[in-house]
Coordinates of C-alpha atoms in Angstrom, one line a residue:
M1 CA -216.1 82.1 -82.5
D2 CA -213.4 83.7 -84.7
E3 CA -212.8 82.3 -88.1
L4 CA -210.0 80.0 -89.1
L5 CA -210.4 80.6 -92.8
S6 CA -213.0 81.7 -95.3
V7 CA -213.6 80.3 -98.7
S8 CA -215.3 82.1 -101.5
V9 CA -216.4 79.8 -104.3
G10 CA -218.7 82.0 -106.5
G11 CA -215.8 82.4 -109.0
A12 CA -215.7 78.6 -109.4
F13 CA -219.1 78.6 -111.2
V14 CA -217.7 79.9 -114.5
G15 CA -215.8 78.2 -117.2
G16 CA -216.9 79.1 -120.7
D17 CA -218.8 76.3 -122.4
R18 CA -218.0 73.9 -119.5
P19 CA -219.2 75.6 -116.4
V20 CA -219.7 73.8 -113.1
L21 CA -223.2 74.5 -111.8
R22 CA -224.5 74.7 -108.3
E23 CA -226.9 71.8 -109.1
N24 CA -224.0 69.7 -110.1
I25 CA -222.6 70.2 -106.6
D26 CA -225.9 69.3 -105.0
D27 CA -225.8 66.0 -106.8
L28 CA -222.6 65.0 -105.0
S29 CA -224.0 65.7 -101.5
K30 CA -224.6 62.1 -100.5
M31 CA -221.3 60.9 -102.0
V32 CA -219.2 63.4 -100.1
E33 CA -221.0 62.8 -96.9
E34 CA -220.3 59.1 -97.2
A35 CA -216.6 59.9 -98.0
D36 CA -216.4 62.0 -94.8
V37 CA -217.9 59.2 -92.7
L38 CA -215.4 56.7 -94.2
L39 CA -212.5 59.1 -93.4
R40 CA -213.5 59.6 -89.8
E41 CA -214.3 56.0 -89.1
K42 CA -211.0 54.7 -90.5
G43 CA -209.2 57.5 -88.8
R44 CA -210.8 56.5 -85.5
D45 CA -209.6 52.9 -86.0
D46 CA -206.1 54.2 -87.0
V47 CA -206.1 52.3 -90.3
E48 CA -202.9 52.6 -92.3
G49 CA -202.9 55.9 -94.2
F50 CA -205.6 57.5 -92.1
G51 CA -203.6 58.2 -88.9
W52 CA -202.9 61.9 -89.8
I53 CA -206.5 62.8 -88.8
N54 CA -205.5 61.9 -85.2
L55 CA -202.4 64.1 -85.1
P56 CA -204.1 67.2 -83.7
Y57 CA -204.8 65.2 -80.5
Q58 CA -201.3 63.8 -79.9
D59 CA -199.2 64.2 -76.8
L60 CA -196.4 66.7 -77.7
S61 CA -194.3 66.4 -74.6
E62 CA -191.6 64.1 -76.0
T63 CA -191.4 66.2 -79.2
I64 CA -191.0 69.4 -77.2
E65 CA -188.4 67.8 -75.0
I66 CA -186.4 66.8 -78.1
G67 CA -186.9 70.3 -79.5
R68 CA -185.2 71.8 -76.4
W69 CA -182.3 69.5 -76.9
L70 CA -182.0 70.4 -80.6
S71 CA -182.1 74.1 -79.7
G72 CA -178.8 73.9 -78.0
F73 CA -176.9 73.3 -81.3
E74 CA -175.6 76.1 -83.6
A75 CA -177.5 74.6 -86.5
I76 CA -179.9 71.8 -87.4
V77 CA -179.6 69.9 -90.7
Q78 CA -182.6 67.8 -91.6
I79 CA -181.9 65.0 -93.9
G80 CA -185.0 63.8 -95.8
I81 CA -186.8 64.2 -99.1
G82 CA -190.5 64.6 -100.1
G83 CA -192.8 64.4 -97.2
S84 CA -189.8 64.2 -94.9
A85 CA -188.6 67.7 -95.8
L86 CA -191.3 69.7 -97.7
G87 CA -193.4 70.2 -94.6
N88 CA -190.4 71.5 -92.6
R89 CA -189.5 73.9 -95.3
M90 CA -193.1 75.1 -95.5
L91 CA -193.3 75.7 -91.7
A92 CA -189.9 77.5 -91.6
K93 CA -190.8 79.8 -94.5
A94 CA -194.2 80.6 -93.1
L95 CA -193.4 81.0 -89.4
L96 CA -189.8 82.1 -89.1
P97 CA -188.6 85.7 -90.0
P98 CA -187.4 86.3 -93.5
F99 CA -183.6 85.6 -94.0
Y100 CA -183.7 83.7 -90.8
N101 CA -180.3 82.1 -91.1
E102 CA -178.7 85.4 -91.8
L103 CA -179.9 87.0 -88.5
D104 CA -177.4 87.5 -85.7
A105 CA -177.6 84.7 -83.2
S106 CA -178.7 87.2 -80.5
V107 CA -181.7 88.1 -82.6
R108 CA -182.4 84.6 -83.9
K109 CA -182.1 82.9 -80.4
A110 CA -182.4 79.5 -82.1
P111 CA -180.2 77.3 -84.4
K112 CA -179.8 78.0 -88.1
F113 CA -181.8 75.5 -90.2
Y114 CA -180.9 73.7 -93.3
L115 CA -182.3 70.8 -95.4
L116 CA -180.4 68.1 -97.3
E117 CA -182.9 66.9 -99.8
N118 CA -181.8 66.4 -103.4
P119 CA -178.6 64.2 -103.7
D120 CA -176.7 66.9 -105.5
P121 CA -173.0 66.7 -104.4
K122 CA -172.4 70.4 -105.1
T123 CA -175.1 71.4 -102.6
A124 CA -174.1 68.8 -100.0
L125 CA -170.4 69.7 -100.1
S126 CA -171.1 73.4 -99.9
L127 CA -173.3 73.0 -96.9
L128 CA -170.9 70.8 -94.9
D129 CA -167.9 73.0 -95.8
R130 CA -169.5 75.9 -94.0
L131 CA -170.5 74.1 -90.8
D132 CA -168.5 73.0 -87.7
L133 CA -169.8 69.4 -87.6
S134 CA -169.2 69.1 -83.9
K135 CA -171.8 71.8 -83.2
I136 CA -174.5 70.6 -85.7
A137 CA -177.5 68.4 -85.0
F138 CA -178.5 66.1 -87.9
V139 CA -182.1 65.0 -88.0
V140 CA -182.5 62.0 -90.3
V141 CA -186.1 61.3 -91.4
S142 CA -187.3 58.3 -93.3
K143 CA -190.1 56.0 -92.3
S144 CA -188.7 53.0 -94.1
G145 CA -185.1 53.9 -93.4
S146 CA -184.2 52.9 -96.9
T147 CA -185.2 56.0 -99.0
T148 CA -182.2 56.1 -101.3
E149 CA -181.5 59.8 -101.3
T150 CA -181.8 60.1 -97.5
A151 CA -179.8 57.0 -96.9
A152 CA -176.9 58.3 -99.1
H153 CA -176.8 61.6 -97.4
F154 CA -177.0 60.0 -94.0
L155 CA -174.2 57.5 -94.6
W156 CA -171.9 60.3 -95.9
V157 CA -172.7 62.7 -93.0
W158 CA -172.5 60.0 -90.4
Q159 CA -169.0 59.1 -91.5
K160 CA -167.9 62.8 -91.6
V161 CA -169.1 63.5 -88.1
R162 CA -167.5 60.3 -86.8
E163 CA -164.2 61.4 -88.3
K164 CA -164.6 64.7 -86.5
I165 CA -165.7 63.7 -83.1
G166 CA -165.5 59.9 -82.9
E167 CA -168.0 57.8 -80.9
R168 CA -169.7 61.0 -79.7
A169 CA -171.2 61.4 -83.1
R170 CA -174.3 59.6 -81.9
D171 CA -175.0 62.6 -79.7
N172 CA -175.4 64.8 -82.7
F173 CA -178.0 62.7 -84.5
L174 CA -181.8 62.4 -84.1
I175 CA -183.5 59.6 -86.0
I176 CA -187.2 59.9 -86.9
T177 CA -188.5 56.7 -88.4
D178 CA -190.9 53.8 -88.0
P179 CA -191.4 52.8 -84.3
R180 CA -190.7 49.1 -84.8
K181 CA -189.0 48.3 -88.1
G182 CA -186.6 49.5 -90.7
I183 CA -182.9 50.2 -91.1
L184 CA -182.9 53.5 -89.2
R185 CA -184.8 51.9 -86.2
K186 CA -182.1 49.3 -86.0
F187 CA -179.4 52.0 -86.2
A188 CA -181.0 54.0 -83.4
K189 CA -181.2 51.0 -81.2
S190 CA -177.6 49.8 -81.9
T191 CA -176.0 53.2 -81.4
G192 CA -178.2 54.6 -78.6
C193 CA -178.8 57.9 -80.4
R194 CA -182.0 59.8 -79.8
S195 CA -185.1 58.9 -81.9
L196 CA -188.7 59.8 -82.4
N197 CA -191.5 57.7 -84.0
I198 CA -193.4 58.3 -87.2
P199 CA -196.9 56.8 -86.4
E200 CA -197.3 53.7 -88.4
S201 CA -200.6 54.8 -89.8
V202 CA -199.3 58.2 -91.1
G203 CA -197.8 58.5 -94.6
G204 CA -195.0 60.9 -95.5
R205 CA -196.9 63.6 -97.3
Y206 CA -199.4 63.7 -94.4
S207 CA -196.7 63.8 -91.7
V208 CA -195.9 67.5 -91.2
L209 CA -198.0 67.6 -88.0
S210 CA -196.1 64.6 -86.6
S211 CA -192.6 64.5 -85.2
V212 CA -191.4 64.8 -88.8
G213 CA -192.3 68.5 -89.0
L214 CA -192.7 69.3 -85.3
A215 CA -189.4 68.4 -83.8
T216 CA -187.3 70.9 -85.8
A217 CA -190.1 73.5 -85.7
S218 CA -190.1 73.3 -81.9
A219 CA -186.3 73.7 -81.8
L220 CA -186.6 76.8 -84.0
G221 CA -189.0 78.6 -81.7
I222 CA -192.2 77.8 -83.5
N223 CA -195.0 77.2 -81.1
I224 CA -196.0 73.7 -82.1
E225 CA -198.8 73.5 -79.5
K226 CA -200.6 76.4 -81.2
L227 CA -199.9 74.8 -84.6
V228 CA -201.5 71.6 -83.5
Q229 CA -204.3 73.5 -81.8
G230 CA -205.2 75.2 -85.1
A231 CA -205.4 71.8 -86.8
K232 CA -207.6 70.5 -83.9
E233 CA -209.9 73.5 -84.2
M234 CA -210.2 72.9 -87.9
D235 CA -211.0 69.2 -87.4
Q236 CA -213.7 70.0 -84.8
R237 CA -215.3 72.7 -86.9
L238 CA -215.4 70.5 -90.0
A239 CA -217.0 67.7 -88.0
L240 CA -219.9 70.0 -87.0
R241 CA -220.6 71.1 -90.6
S242 CA -223.1 68.4 -91.8
H243 CA -224.5 70.4 -94.8
L244 CA -222.6 70.5 -98.1
W245 CA -222.9 74.3 -98.5
E246 CA -221.7 74.9 -95.0
N247 CA -218.7 72.7 -95.0
P248 CA -215.8 74.2 -97.1
A249 CA -213.9 70.9 -97.2
W250 CA -216.9 69.1 -98.7
L251 CA -217.5 72.0 -101.1
L252 CA -213.9 72.2 -102.4
A253 CA -213.7 68.5 -102.8
C254 CA -216.9 68.5 -105.0
I255 CA -215.7 71.6 -107.0
N256 CA -212.4 70.0 -107.7
L257 CA -213.9 66.7 -108.8
L258 CA -216.4 68.4 -111.2
H259 CA -213.8 70.7 -112.7
T260 CA -211.6 67.7 -113.3
K261 CA -214.5 65.9 -115.1
A262 CA -215.0 69.1 -117.1
G263 CA -211.4 68.8 -118.4
R264 CA -209.6 71.1 -116.1
N265 CA -206.7 68.9 -115.4
M266 CA -204.5 71.4 -113.6
A267 CA -204.8 72.7 -110.0
V268 CA -203.1 76.0 -109.6
M269 CA -202.2 77.0 -106.0
M270 CA -201.4 80.7 -105.9
P271 CA -200.9 82.2 -102.4
Y272 CA -200.1 85.9 -102.1
G273 CA -197.1 86.5 -99.9
D274 CA -193.6 85.2 -99.7
D275 CA -194.2 83.4 -96.4
L276 CA -196.7 81.1 -98.2
A277 CA -194.5 80.3 -101.2
D278 CA -193.5 76.9 -99.8
F279 CA -197.1 76.1 -98.8
A280 CA -197.6 75.8 -102.6
E281 CA -194.6 73.4 -102.8
W282 CA -196.0 71.3 -99.9
F283 CA -199.5 71.3 -101.5
A284 CA -198.0 70.1 -104.8
Q285 CA -196.7 66.9 -103.3
L286 CA -199.8 66.3 -101.2
W287 CA -202.1 66.8 -104.2
G288 CA -200.1 65.1 -106.9
E289 CA -199.0 62.0 -105.0
S290 CA -202.4 61.5 -103.4
L291 CA -204.6 61.8 -106.5
G292 CA -202.4 61.0 -109.5
K293 CA -203.2 57.3 -110.0
E294 CA -205.4 55.0 -112.0
G295 CA -205.7 57.7 -114.7
C296 CA -207.1 60.2 -112.2
G297 CA -205.8 63.4 -110.7
T298 CA -205.0 66.9 -111.7
T299 CA -201.5 68.3 -112.1
P300 CA -200.6 70.7 -109.2
V301 CA -199.1 74.0 -110.4
R302 CA -197.1 76.2 -108.0
A303 CA -197.5 80.0 -108.4
L304 CA -196.8 82.9 -106.1
G305 CA -198.7 86.2 -106.1
A306 CA -197.8 88.9 -107.0
I307 CA -194.7 87.6 -108.8
D308 CA -196.6 85.2 -111.1
Q309 CA -199.0 87.9 -112.2
H310 CA -196.0 89.0 -114.3
S311 CA -195.2 85.5 -115.6
Q312 CA -198.2 83.2 -115.5
L313 CA -201.3 85.3 -115.4
Q314 CA -201.4 85.9 -119.1
L315 CA -201.5 82.1 -119.6
Y316 CA -204.1 81.6 -116.9
A317 CA -206.4 84.3 -118.3
E318 CA -206.2 83.8 -122.0
G319 CA -204.6 80.3 -122.4
P320 CA -206.3 76.9 -122.5
D321 CA -209.3 76.5 -120.1
D322 CA -207.7 73.6 -118.3
K323 CA -207.0 75.0 -114.9
L324 CA -208.9 75.5 -111.6
I325 CA -207.1 78.3 -109.8
T326 CA -207.0 78.7 -106.0
I327 CA -205.8 82.1 -104.6
I328 CA -204.9 82.4 -100.9
D329 CA -205.0 85.8 -99.4
V330 CA -204.1 87.0 -95.9
K331 CA -206.3 89.6 -94.1
N332 CA -203.8 90.9 -91.6
R333 CA -200.2 91.5 -92.8
P334 CA -197.4 93.6 -91.3
L335 CA -197.9 97.1 -92.7
F336 CA -195.7 100.0 -93.5
L337 CA -196.8 103.1 -95.2
L338 CA -195.3 104.5 -98.4
P339 CA -194.4 108.2 -98.3
D340 CA -197.3 110.7 -98.1
V341 CA -195.7 112.9 -100.7
V342 CA -192.6 112.8 -102.8
D343 CA -191.4 116.3 -103.8
I344 CA -190.1 115.3 -107.2
E345 CA -192.2 116.4 -110.2
A346 CA -191.0 113.4 -112.3
L347 CA -192.7 111.0 -109.8
K348 CA -196.1 112.9 -109.8
D349 CA -197.8 110.1 -111.8
L350 CA -197.1 107.8 -108.9
E351 CA -199.1 109.8 -106.4
F352 CA -201.8 107.2 -106.4
L353 CA -199.4 105.2 -104.2
Y354 CA -198.7 108.0 -101.7
G355 CA -199.6 107.1 -98.2
K356 CA -200.7 103.6 -99.1
A357 CA -199.8 100.5 -97.1
L358 CA -197.6 97.9 -98.8
G359 CA -199.4 95.0 -97.2
D360 CA -202.7 96.3 -98.5
L361 CA -201.2 96.4 -102.0
L362 CA -200.6 92.6 -101.9
S363 CA -204.3 91.9 -101.0
I364 CA -205.5 94.4 -103.6
E365 CA -203.5 92.5 -106.2
A366 CA -205.0 89.2 -105.0
R367 CA -208.5 90.5 -105.4
S368 CA -207.7 92.1 -108.8
T369 CA -206.2 88.8 -110.1
A370 CA -209.3 86.9 -109.0
S371 CA -211.5 89.4 -110.7
A372 CA -209.6 89.4 -114.0
L373 CA -209.6 85.6 -114.1
I374 CA -213.4 85.4 -113.4
K375 CA -214.0 88.1 -116.1
A376 CA -212.0 85.9 -118.5
G377 CA -214.3 82.9 -117.7
K378 CA -211.7 81.0 -115.7
P379 CA -212.8 79.3 -112.5
V380 CA -211.3 80.6 -109.2
I381 CA -211.5 79.6 -105.6
Y382 CA -210.6 82.5 -103.2
L383 CA -209.4 81.5 -99.8
N384 CA -208.6 83.9 -97.0
I385 CA -206.8 83.3 -93.7
P386 CA -206.7 85.9 -90.8
E387 CA -202.9 86.0 -90.6
V388 CA -199.8 83.8 -91.1
S389 CA -199.2 82.4 -87.6
E390 CA -199.0 79.0 -86.0
R391 CA -202.7 78.6 -85.3
Y392 CA -203.8 79.5 -88.9
I393 CA -201.1 77.5 -90.6
G394 CA -202.0 74.5 -88.6
A395 CA -205.6 74.9 -89.6
L396 CA -204.7 75.5 -93.3
V397 CA -202.5 72.4 -93.4
F398 CA -205.2 70.2 -91.9
F399 CA -207.9 71.7 -94.1
Y400 CA -206.0 70.8 -97.3
E401 CA -205.1 67.3 -96.1
Y402 CA -208.8 66.8 -95.5
V403 CA -209.9 68.2 -98.8
T404 CA -207.3 66.0 -100.6
A405 CA -208.4 62.8 -98.9
L406 CA -212.1 63.6 -99.8
V407 CA -211.3 64.2 -103.4
G408 CA -209.5 60.9 -103.5
F409 CA -212.5 59.1 -102.2
L410 CA -214.8 60.9 -104.6
M411 CA -212.5 59.7 -107.4
K412 CA -212.7 56.2 -106.0
I413 CA -209.0 55.9 -105.5
N414 CA -206.8 55.4 -102.5
P415 CA -205.3 58.9 -101.6
F416 CA -202.8 57.3 -99.2
D417 CA -200.6 55.1 -101.5
Q418 CA -198.1 55.9 -104.2
P419 CA -197.6 52.9 -106.5
G420 CA -196.0 55.0 -109.2
V421 CA -193.3 56.2 -106.8
E422 CA -192.6 52.7 -105.6
Q423 CA -191.8 51.5 -109.2
G424 CA -189.2 54.2 -109.6
K425 CA -187.7 53.2 -106.2
R426 CA -187.3 49.6 -107.3
Y427 CA -185.4 50.7 -110.4
I428 CA -183.1 52.9 -108.3
Y429 CA -182.4 50.0 -106.0
S430 CA -181.6 47.7 -108.9
L431 CA -179.2 50.1 -110.5
M432 CA -177.5 50.8 -107.2
G433 CA -177.0 47.1 -106.6
R434 CA -179.3 46.5 -103.7
R435 CA -179.9 42.8 -103.0
G436 CA -183.3 41.5 -104.0
Y437 CA -183.9 43.9 -106.8
E438 CA -181.7 42.4 -109.5
E439 CA -184.6 41.4 -111.7
Y440 CA -185.5 45.1 -112.4
V441 CA -182.1 45.8 -114.1
K442 CA -183.4 44.3 -117.4
E443 CA -186.5 46.4 -117.2
V444 CA -184.5 49.6 -116.9
E445 CA -182.3 48.5 -119.7
E446 CA -185.4 47.8 -121.9
Y447 CA -187.3 51.0 -121.1
F448 CA -184.4 53.4 -121.0
G449 CA -183.0 51.7 -124.1
A450 CA -186.2 52.7 -125.8
C451 CA -185.7 56.3 -124.7
Q452 CA -182.3 56.3 -126.2
K453 CA -183.3 54.9 -129.6
T454 CA -183.6 58.5 -130.9
E455 CA -180.6 60.4 -129.7
I456 CA -179.3 63.5 -131.3
I457 CA -175.7 64.6 -130.4
I458 CA -174.2 67.9 -131.6

């Protein structure tokens, strides 16, 4: 059986005067085993929040059919934010060629892909100005249908497309939302435009392996069957590992909990390779929103090797001992060789690079960074995947969803809700004049008024 990933945790058992010891891990064995049983039992019963664990076993036929329809457009614009966009961006960055939208259509053989996330008018206007709206598919994603940023973009784009092509506008829209309720479900039914369901038991940040992430991925030529197969294999392998030191998800959950208790309140995710840059972005939401509640959690920090060796590594190595650092390396990368010899005397000092493979250099840097951090007494987890492809990205995504959920249970919090986010949404609704939220206007005036008490103008 070939490996899906490997995890080296020896570097996690350092930390100056606050080390995490192997016996500390053993003490958590029963607790993490109980957390795993809870996760699987509630997943089996499709309890709200737990449904993502069933996504590797879903029927993909409808999603693939919608993907074929989407692939006939010149471009796809996904309108969403947070979990309704980050996973799509991560999959596209990892699994599509670099500079994908700039490739000639004959090479690309699939639509261009854009996201409308942040409600910044400059970005939105610039995007629509460069597109022929009659040839664009708009994928609108919101489980509730009332996410303010998504709703604002959707209303604006819907009107623009209607002005361009009239009632045929519905043929350019795909709605991905709750199967039974919400504003967007009502809209899809009333207009007859195409739609897909977000399973009721799946939350946004765990939804990348649902229609939210898979519909556009399929349209762009990503093999979503292999993606989901990788997640399924990961789930099945984790289910067979019943001993703490053989189960990497259990082990990472315990290590993260213990380093948090030791005062390391930052979780640095540092993949090596541009194609995994947005994996760190996706992880940041998954980790921060799942675990940051009731005074618990660690702050996710995005980094990218080798770039951040030249901007953040100094801090990680010799700054405060408040971070647990995860490095992701890739075993098999595309390789091209540097020149065997350069016949210029001035470059003789660079001969150590002659004939070396650029892909090997990136992995050498990853190992060197891990070594330097461990020497400095800073805890490191070193994770390796065989290659960046659908199967292994699917496995990696599921693995970190699993680890995140287990850490939440070990912290005795619910890793599937987001009460802090909901409060901010209530304030937004009140200031935008949404009915039923008037009572919150006074709270915003009070709290933001306190913010403004000390204001300096120059």
